[in-house]
CSV table of C-alpha atoms in Angstrom, one decimal:
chain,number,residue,atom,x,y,z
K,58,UNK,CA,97.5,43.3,111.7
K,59,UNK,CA,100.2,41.2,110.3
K,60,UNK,CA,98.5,40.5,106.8
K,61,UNK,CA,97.3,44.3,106.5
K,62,UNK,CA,100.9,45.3,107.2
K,63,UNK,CA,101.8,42.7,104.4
K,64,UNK,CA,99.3,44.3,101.9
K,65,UNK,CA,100.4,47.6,102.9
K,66,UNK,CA,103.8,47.1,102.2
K,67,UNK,CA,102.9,45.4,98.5
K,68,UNK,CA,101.5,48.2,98.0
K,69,UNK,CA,104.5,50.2,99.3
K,70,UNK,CA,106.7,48.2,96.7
K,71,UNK,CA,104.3,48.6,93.7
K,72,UNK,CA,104.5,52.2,94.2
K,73,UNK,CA,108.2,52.2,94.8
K,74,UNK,CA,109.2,50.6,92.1
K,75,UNK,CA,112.9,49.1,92.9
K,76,UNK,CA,115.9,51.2,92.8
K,77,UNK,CA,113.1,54.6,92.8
K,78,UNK,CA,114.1,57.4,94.7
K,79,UNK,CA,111.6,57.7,97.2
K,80,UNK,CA,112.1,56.6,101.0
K,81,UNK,CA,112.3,52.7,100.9
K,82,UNK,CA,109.4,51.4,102.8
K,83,UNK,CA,111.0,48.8,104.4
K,84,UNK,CA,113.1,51.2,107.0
K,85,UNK,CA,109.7,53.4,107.1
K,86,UNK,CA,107.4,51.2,108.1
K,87,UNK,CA,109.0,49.9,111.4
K,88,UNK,CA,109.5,53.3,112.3
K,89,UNK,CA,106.2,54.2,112.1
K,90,UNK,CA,104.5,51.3,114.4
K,91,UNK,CA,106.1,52.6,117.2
K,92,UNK,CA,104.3,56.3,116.5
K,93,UNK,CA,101.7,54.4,115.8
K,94,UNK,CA,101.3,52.9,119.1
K,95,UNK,CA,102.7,56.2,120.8
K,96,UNK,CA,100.6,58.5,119.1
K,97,UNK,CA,98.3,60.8,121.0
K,98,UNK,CA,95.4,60.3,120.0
K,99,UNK,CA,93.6,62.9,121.6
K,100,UNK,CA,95.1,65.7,119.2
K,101,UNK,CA,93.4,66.5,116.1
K,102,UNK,CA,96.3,67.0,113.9
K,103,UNK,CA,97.5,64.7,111.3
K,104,UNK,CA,99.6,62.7,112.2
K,105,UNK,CA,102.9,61.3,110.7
K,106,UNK,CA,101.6,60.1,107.6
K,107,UNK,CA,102.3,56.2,107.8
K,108,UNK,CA,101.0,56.2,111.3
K,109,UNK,CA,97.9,55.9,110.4
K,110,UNK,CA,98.4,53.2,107.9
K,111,UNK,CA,98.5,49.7,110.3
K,112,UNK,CA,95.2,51.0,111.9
K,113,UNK,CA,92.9,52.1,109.2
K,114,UNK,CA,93.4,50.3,106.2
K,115,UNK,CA,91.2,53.3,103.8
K,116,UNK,CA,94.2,55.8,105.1
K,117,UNK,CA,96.8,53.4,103.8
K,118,UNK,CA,95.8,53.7,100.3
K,119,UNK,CA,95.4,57.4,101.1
K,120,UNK,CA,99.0,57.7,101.9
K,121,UNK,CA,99.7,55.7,98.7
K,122,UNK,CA,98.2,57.8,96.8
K,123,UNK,CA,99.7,60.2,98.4
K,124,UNK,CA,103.2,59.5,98.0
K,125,UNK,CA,102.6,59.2,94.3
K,126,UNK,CA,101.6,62.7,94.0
K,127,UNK,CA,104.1,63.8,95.7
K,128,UNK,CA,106.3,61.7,93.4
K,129,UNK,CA,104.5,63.7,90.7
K,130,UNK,CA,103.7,60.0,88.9
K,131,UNK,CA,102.2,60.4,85.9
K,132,UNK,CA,100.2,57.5,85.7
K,133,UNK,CA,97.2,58.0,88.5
K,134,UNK,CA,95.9,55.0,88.5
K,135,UNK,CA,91.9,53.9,89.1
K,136,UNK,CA,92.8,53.1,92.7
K,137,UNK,CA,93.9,56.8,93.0
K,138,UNK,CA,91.0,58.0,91.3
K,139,UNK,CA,89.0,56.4,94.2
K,140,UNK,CA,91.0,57.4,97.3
K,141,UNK,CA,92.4,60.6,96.5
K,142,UNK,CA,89.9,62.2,99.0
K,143,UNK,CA,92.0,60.1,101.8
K,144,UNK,CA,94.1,63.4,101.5
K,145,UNK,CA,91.4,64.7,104.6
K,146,UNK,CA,93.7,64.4,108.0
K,147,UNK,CA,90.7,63.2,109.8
K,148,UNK,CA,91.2,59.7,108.1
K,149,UNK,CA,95.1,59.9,109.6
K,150,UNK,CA,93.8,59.7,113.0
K,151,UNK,CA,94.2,56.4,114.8
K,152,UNK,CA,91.0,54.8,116.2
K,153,UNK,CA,92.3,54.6,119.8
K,154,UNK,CA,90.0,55.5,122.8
K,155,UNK,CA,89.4,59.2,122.4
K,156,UNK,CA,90.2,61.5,125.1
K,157,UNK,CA,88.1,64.4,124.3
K,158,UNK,CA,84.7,64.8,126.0
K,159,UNK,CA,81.9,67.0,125.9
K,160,UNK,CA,79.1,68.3,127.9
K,161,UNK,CA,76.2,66.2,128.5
K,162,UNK,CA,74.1,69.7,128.0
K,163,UNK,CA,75.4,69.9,124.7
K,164,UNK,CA,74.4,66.5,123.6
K,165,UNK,CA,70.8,67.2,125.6
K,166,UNK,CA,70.2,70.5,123.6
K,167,UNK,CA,71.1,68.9,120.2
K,168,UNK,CA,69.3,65.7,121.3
K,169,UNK,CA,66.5,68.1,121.4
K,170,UNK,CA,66.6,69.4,118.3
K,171,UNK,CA,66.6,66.3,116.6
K,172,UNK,CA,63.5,64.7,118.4
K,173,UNK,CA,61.2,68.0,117.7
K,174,UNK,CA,62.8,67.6,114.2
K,175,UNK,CA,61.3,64.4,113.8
K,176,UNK,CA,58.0,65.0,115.6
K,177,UNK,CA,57.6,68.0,113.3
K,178,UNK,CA,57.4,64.9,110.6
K,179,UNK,CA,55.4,62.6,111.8
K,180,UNK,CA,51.6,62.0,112.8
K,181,UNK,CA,51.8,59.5,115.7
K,182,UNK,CA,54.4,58.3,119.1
K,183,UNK,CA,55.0,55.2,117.0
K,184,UNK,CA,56.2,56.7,113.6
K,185,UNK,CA,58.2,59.2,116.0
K,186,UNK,CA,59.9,56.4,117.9
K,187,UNK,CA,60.1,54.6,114.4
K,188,UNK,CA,62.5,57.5,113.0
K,189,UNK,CA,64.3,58.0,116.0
K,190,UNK,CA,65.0,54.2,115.9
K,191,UNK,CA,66.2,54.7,112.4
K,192,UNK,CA,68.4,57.6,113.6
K,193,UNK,CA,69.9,55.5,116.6
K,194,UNK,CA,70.7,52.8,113.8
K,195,UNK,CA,73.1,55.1,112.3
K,196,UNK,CA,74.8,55.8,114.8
K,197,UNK,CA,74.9,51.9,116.2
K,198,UNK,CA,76.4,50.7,113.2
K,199,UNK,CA,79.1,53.4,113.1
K,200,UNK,CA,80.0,53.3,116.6
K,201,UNK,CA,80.3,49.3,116.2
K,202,UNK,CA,83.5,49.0,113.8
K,203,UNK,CA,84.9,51.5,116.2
K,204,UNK,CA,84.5,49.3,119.3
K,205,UNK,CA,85.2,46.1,118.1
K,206,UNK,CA,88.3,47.3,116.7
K,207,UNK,CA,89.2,49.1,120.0
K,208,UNK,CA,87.6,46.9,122.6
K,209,UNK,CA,87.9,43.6,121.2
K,210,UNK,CA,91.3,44.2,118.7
K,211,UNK,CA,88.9,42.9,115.9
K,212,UNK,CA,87.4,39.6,117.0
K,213,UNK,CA,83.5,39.3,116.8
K,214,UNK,CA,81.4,37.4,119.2
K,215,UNK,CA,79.9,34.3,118.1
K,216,UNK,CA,77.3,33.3,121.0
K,217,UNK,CA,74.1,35.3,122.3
K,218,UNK,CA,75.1,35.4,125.8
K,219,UNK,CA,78.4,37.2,124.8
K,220,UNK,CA,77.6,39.6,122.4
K,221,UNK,CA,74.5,40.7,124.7
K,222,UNK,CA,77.3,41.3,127.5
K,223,UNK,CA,79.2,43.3,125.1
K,224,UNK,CA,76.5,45.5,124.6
K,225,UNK,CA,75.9,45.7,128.4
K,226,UNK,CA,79.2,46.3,129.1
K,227,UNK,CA,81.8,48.2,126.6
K,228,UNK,CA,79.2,49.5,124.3
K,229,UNK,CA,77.2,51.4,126.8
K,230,UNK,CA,80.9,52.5,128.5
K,231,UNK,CA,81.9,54.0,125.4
K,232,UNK,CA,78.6,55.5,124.8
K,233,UNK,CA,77.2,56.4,128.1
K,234,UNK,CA,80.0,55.8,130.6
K,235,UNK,CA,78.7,53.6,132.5
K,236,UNK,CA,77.4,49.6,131.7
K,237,UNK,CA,73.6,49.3,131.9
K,238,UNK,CA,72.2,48.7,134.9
K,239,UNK,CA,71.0,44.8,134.0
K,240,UNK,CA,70.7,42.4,131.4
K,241,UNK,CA,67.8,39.9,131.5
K,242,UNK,CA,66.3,37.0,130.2
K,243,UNK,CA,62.8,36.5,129.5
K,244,UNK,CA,61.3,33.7,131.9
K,245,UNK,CA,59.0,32.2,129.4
K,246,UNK,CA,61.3,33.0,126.1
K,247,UNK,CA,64.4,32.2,125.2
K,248,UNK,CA,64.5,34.9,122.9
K,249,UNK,CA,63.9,37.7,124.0
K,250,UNK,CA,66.2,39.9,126.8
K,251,UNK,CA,66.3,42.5,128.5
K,252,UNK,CA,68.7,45.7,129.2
K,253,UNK,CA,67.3,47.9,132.0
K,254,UNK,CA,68.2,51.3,132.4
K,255,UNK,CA,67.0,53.1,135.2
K,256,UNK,CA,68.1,56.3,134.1
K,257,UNK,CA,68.6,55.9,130.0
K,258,UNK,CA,71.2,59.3,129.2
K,259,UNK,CA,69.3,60.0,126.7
K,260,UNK,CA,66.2,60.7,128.2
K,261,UNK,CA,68.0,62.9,131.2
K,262,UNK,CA,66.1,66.0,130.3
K,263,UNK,CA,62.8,65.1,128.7
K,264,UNK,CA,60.3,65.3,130.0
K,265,UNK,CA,56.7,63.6,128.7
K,266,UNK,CA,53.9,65.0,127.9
K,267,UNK,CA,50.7,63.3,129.3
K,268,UNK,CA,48.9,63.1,126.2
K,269,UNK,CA,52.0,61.2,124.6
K,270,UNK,CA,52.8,59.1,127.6
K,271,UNK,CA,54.0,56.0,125.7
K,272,UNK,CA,56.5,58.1,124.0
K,273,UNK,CA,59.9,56.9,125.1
K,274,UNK,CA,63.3,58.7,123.1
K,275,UNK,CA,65.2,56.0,124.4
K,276,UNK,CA,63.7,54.4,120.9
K,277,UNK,CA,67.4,56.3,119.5
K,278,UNK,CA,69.0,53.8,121.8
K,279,UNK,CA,67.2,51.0,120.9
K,280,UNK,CA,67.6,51.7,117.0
K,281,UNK,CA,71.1,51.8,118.3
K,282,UNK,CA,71.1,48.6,120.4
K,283,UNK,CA,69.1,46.9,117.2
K,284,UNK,CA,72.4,47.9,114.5
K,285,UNK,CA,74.7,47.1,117.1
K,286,UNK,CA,73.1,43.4,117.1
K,287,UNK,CA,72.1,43.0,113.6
K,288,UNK,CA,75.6,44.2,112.2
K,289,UNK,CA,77.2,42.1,114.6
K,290,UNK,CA,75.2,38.8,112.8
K,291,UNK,CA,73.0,38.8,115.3
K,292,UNK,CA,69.2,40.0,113.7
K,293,UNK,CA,67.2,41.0,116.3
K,294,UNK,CA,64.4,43.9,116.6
K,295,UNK,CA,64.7,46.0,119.4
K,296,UNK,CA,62.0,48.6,121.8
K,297,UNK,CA,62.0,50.8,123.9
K,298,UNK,CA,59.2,50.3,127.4
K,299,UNK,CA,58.9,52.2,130.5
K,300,UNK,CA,59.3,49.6,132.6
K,301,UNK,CA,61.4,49.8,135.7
K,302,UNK,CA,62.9,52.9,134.3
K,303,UNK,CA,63.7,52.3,130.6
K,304,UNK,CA,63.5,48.5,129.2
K,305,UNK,CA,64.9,47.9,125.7
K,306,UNK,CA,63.3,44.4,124.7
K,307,UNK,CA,65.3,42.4,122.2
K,308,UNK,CA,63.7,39.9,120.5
K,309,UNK,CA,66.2,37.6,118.6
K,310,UNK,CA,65.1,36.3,114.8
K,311,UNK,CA,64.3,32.3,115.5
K,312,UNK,CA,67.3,31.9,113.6
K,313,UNK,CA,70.0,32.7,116.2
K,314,UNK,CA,68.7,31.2,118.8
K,315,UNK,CA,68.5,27.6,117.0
K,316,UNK,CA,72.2,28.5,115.6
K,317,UNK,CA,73.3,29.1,119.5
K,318,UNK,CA,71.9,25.8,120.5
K,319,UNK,CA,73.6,24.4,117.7
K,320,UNK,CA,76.8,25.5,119.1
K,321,UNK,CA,76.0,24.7,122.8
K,322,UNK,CA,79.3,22.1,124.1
K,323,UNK,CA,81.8,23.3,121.3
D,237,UNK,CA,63.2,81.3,137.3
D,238,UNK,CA,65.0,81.3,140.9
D,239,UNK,CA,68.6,80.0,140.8
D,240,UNK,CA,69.0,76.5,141.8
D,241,UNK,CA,71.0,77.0,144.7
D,242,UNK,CA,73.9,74.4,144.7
D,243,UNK,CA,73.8,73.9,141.3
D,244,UNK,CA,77.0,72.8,140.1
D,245,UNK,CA,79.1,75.1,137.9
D,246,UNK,CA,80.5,71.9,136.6
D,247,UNK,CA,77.9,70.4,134.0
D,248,UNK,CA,78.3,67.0,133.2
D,249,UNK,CA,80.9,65.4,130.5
D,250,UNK,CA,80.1,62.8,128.7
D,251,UNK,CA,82.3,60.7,125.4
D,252,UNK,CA,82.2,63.0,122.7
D,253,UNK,CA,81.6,60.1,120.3
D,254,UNK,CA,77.6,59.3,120.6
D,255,UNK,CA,77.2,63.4,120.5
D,256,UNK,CA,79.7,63.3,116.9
D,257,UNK,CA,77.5,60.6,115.3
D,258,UNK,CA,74.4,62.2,116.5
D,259,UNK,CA,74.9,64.8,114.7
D,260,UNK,CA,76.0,63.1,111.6
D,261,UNK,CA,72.8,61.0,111.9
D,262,UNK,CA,71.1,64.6,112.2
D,263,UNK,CA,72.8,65.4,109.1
D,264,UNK,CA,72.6,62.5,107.0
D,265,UNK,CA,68.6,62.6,107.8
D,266,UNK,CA,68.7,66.0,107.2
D,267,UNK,CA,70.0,65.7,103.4
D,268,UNK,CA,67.9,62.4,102.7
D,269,UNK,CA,64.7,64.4,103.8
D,270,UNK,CA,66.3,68.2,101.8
D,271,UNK,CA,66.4,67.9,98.2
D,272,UNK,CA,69.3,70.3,98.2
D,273,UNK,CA,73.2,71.2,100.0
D,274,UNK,CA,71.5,74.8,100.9
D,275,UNK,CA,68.1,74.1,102.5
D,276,UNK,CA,70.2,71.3,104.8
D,277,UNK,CA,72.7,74.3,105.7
D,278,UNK,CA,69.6,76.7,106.3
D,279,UNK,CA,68.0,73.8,108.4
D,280,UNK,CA,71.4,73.5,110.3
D,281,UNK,CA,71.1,76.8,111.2
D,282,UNK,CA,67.7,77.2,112.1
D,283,UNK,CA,68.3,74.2,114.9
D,284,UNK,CA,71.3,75.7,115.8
D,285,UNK,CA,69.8,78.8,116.4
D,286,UNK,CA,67.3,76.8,118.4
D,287,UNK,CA,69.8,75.4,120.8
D,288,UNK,CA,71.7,78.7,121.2
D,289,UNK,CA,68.7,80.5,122.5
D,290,UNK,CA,68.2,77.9,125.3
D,291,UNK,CA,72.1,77.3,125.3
D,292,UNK,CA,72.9,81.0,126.6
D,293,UNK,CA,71.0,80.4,129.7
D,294,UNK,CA,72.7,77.2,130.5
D,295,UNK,CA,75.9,79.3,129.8
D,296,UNK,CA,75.5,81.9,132.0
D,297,UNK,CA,73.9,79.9,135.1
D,298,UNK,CA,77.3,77.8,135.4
D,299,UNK,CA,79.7,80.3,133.6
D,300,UNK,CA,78.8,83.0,136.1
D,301,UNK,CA,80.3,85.4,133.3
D,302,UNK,CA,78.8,88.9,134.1
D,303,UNK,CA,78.4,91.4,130.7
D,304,UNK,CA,81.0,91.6,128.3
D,305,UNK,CA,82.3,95.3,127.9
D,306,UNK,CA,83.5,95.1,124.0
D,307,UNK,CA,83.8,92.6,121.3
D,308,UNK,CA,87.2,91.5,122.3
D,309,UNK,CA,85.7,90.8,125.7
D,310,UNK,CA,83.0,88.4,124.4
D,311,UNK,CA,85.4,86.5,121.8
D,312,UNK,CA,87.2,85.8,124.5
D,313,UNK,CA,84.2,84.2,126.6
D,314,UNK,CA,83.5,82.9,123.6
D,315,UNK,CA,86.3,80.9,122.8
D,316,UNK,CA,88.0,80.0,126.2
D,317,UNK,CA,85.1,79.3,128.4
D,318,UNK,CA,82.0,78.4,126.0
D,319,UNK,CA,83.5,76.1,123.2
D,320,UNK,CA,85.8,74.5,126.4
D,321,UNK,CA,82.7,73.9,128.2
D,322,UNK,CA,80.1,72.6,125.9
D,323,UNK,CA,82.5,70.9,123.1
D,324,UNK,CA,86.1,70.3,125.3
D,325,UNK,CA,88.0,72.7,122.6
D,326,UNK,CA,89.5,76.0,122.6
D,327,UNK,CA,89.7,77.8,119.3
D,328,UNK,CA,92.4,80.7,118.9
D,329,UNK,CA,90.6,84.2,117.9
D,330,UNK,CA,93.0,85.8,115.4
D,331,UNK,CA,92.3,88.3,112.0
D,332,UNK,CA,90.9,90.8,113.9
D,333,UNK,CA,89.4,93.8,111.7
D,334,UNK,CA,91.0,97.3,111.9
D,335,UNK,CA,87.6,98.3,113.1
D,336,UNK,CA,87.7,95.4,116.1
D,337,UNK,CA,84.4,94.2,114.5
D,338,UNK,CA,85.5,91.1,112.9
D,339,UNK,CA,87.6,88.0,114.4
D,340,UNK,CA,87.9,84.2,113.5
D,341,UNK,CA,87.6,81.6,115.4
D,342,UNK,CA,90.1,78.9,114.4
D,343,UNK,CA,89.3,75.6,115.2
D,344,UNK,CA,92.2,73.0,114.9
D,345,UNK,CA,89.6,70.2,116.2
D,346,UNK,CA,86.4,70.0,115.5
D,347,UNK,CA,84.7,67.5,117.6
D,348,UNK,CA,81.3,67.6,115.0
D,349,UNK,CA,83.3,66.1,112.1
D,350,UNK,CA,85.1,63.3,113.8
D,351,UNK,CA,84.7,60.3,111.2
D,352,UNK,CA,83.1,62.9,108.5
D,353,UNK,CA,83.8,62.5,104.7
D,354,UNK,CA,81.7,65.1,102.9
D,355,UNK,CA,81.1,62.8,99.7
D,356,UNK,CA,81.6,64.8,96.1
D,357,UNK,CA,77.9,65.3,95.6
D,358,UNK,CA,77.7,67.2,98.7
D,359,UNK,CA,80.2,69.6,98.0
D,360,UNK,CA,78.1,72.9,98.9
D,361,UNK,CA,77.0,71.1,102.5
D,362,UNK,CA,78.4,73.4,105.4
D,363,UNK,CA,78.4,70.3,107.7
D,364,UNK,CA,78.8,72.1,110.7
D,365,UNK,CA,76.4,74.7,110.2
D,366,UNK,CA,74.7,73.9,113.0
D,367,UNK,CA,77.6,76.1,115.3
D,368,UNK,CA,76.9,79.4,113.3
D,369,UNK,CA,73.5,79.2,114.6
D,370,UNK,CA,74.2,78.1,117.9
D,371,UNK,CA,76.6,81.5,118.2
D,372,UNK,CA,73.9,83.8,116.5
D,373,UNK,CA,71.1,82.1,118.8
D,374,UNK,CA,73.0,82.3,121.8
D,375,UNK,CA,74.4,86.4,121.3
D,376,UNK,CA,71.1,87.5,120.2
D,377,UNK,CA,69.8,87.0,123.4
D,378,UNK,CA,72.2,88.9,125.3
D,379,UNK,CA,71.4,91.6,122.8
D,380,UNK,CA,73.9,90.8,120.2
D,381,UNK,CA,73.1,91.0,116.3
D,382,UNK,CA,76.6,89.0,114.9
D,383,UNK,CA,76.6,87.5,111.2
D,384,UNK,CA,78.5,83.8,111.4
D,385,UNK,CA,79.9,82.4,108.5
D,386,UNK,CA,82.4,79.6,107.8
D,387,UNK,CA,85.1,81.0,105.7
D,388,UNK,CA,87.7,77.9,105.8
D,389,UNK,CA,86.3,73.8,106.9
D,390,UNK,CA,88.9,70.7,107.4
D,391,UNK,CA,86.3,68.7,105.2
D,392,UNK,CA,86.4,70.6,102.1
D,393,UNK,CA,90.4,70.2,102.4
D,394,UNK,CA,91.7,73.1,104.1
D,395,UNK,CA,94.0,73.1,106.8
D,396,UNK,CA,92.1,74.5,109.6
D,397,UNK,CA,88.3,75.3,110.6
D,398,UNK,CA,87.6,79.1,110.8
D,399,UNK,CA,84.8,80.5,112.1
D,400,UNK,CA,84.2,84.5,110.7
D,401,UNK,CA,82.1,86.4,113.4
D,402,UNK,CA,81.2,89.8,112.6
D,403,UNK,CA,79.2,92.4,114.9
D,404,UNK,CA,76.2,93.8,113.6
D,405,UNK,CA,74.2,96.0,116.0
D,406,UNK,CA,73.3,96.0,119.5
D,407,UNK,CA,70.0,95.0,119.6
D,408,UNK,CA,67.7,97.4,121.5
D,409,UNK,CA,64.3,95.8,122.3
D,410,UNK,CA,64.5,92.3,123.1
D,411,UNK,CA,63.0,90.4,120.6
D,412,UNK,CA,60.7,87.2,122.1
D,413,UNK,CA,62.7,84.3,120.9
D,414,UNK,CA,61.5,82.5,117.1
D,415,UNK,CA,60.7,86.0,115.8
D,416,UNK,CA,63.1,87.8,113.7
């Protein structure tokens, strides 16, 4: 937080040139990390413009940009050119916890929509669980910069164990509300796991087919599950089984596994 | 089709961030697989209109909302008790027409376009077409032609999200749902 508020405030100055007369960021800036830390983030609206600045670094060049329109500088410079779009209030908004909620039917009914999407595109289960796996890595590797900047105030995980219980834990409260229901180890590999959900959210209103019993949607989790891991610097490929309920097997790349033993007694 | 009895009125809430980047997976598939903004913003529709036809009896099993007398009536259901219950907002109607035909829906948070940036080559993308279609879906079976448009969006730089909602008919036989 400390260098970005250093960068921010260079930047500050460079737009400012001394002796300018716009508000001099040094008086500004305190101000604002109290609304900062204040704010609600629940609402919608933009926020006091620096607010936003000591969270997300992309809406700190926004509001430099800003301020130099407002200015009415002459001179927009490339970096300008590049963020102007920053203007969008959405990017003011701090990253904090968000309060709003919706309704788990709403979710089910566009959850819907996108699995017949995708069967309507495909010939077989596999290449159906294949795109929604592809879908659920969007979303994984979105949702992750918003956790670890929320959940763990920007530090990464660095061993197996601990990035598996972050998924267990904050990642499925954030997504599902609840952890998952276990986390297991493979007796005869070290590595592969296991999460185990009896009851995967995802799947609360679908019901299989017969003739497409191996079909399990809680592939968009694993897809999700896999980003999650693989963004994180952990590679790993991820399923989806019915087994006692919903299994999503994660099989770690040789690689990590050899690099975690490596760090073993550190 | 009996009612469940001891159903709860209360459906389920859940964060409304996995539902937001659903949908923007939904969408970002959607315009990799679409070769242009307006078959995506048809496609948006069409799902919507999808989910509004199953929505409506979700709606009314835990809204217990009997039949809307006017226009006015319904925007109001609309507005205060379905967007509350199925997205956590509630839009203000306003611009009614003259003829009481005509009202926006103004939405000052949009829960579908949390962490959206429309990038410049998408510039005709309705991103949250998907709502319009929910709305028509969902009126059109309570016998309710309405034409839904989005006449203002937050991503395209303007201040607020406004939904336009006009009447159209009432519609006299009951059409079996997927056939217009």
């Amino acid at each position: 937080m400390g260098v970005k508020l250093e960068i921010l405030r260079m930047l500050l100055y460079l737009s400012f040139p001394v002796g300018s007369s716009g508000s001099p960021p040094g008086r500004v800036l305190p101000a604002s990390r109290g609304a900062a830390q204040e704010g609600d983030f629940s609402s919608g609206r933009p926020r006091a413009a620096f607010s936003c600045a000591l969270r997300r670094p992309r809406g700190a060049f926004a509001t430099v940009s800003a301020v130099k329109q407002r200015r009415g500088a002459a001179g927009a410079g490339t970096m300008d050119a590049r963020f102007t779009r920053g203007k969008s209030p959405l990017l003011e908004r701090a990253l904090g916890r968000p309060r709003t909620e919706v309704s788990l039917s709403a979710f089910a009914l566009l959850f819907s929509e996108l699995v017949q999407y995708c069967q309507n595109r495909v010939y077989s289960v596999a290449e159906l669980q294949a795109k929604l796996a592809q879908l659920g890595h969007q979303v994984g590797l979105r949702i992750l910069d918003a956790l670890v900047a929320r959940e763990k105030s920007g530090r990464r995980e660095i061993k197996v164990l601990n990035v598996l219980l972050f998924v267990k834990g904050p990642v499925w409260r954030a997504l599902f509300g609840k952890e998952a229901d276990k986390l297991e180890q493979a007796n005869d590999d070290d590595k592969t796991y296991y999460v185990i959900e009896k009851e995967p959210l995802v799947n609360t209103y679908i019901s299989v087919p017969k003739e497409n019993s191996t079909l399990n949607c809680a592939a968009f989790t694993a897809g999700l599950v896999e980003a999650v891991l693989t963004a994180s610097g952990f590679p790993a490929k991820v399923t989806a089984h019915w087994h006692k309920g919903t299994t999503l097997m994660i099989k770690f790349e040789e690689a990590v596994i050899a690099r975690d033993k490596s760090l073993e007694g550190r | 089709m009996s009612r469940q009895a001891g159903r709860g009125t209360e459906s389920k809430k859940m964060n409304s961030e996995l539902f937001t980047l659903t949908y923007g997976a939904l969408v970002t598939q959607l315009c990799k697989d679409y070769e242009n903004d307006e078959d995506v913003n048809k496609q948006l529709d069409k799902m919507g209109y999808n989910i509004g036809v199953r929505l409506i009896e979700d709606f009314l099993a835990r809204s217990n909302v009997g039949r809307c007398h006017d226009f006015r009536e319904t925007a109001d259901v609309i507005a205060k008790i379905a967007f509350k219950m199925y997205l956590g907002i509630t839009p203000s109607i306003t611009n009614w027409s003259p003829g009481g035909d005509e009202f926006s829906l103004i939405l000052e948070n949009n829960p579908l376009v949390d962490f959206v940036e429309l990038p410049d080559n998408h510039s005709s993308l309705i991103y949250s077409n998907l709502l319009c279609g929910v709305l028509r879906g969902a009126l059109e079976m309570v016998q309710m032609a309405v034409d839904v448009k989005f006449v203002q969006d937050t991503l395209k730089g303007d201040s607020v999200t406004e939904i336009r909602m006009k009447f159209i008919r009432r519609i006299e036989d009951n059409l079996p749902a997927g056939e217009e």
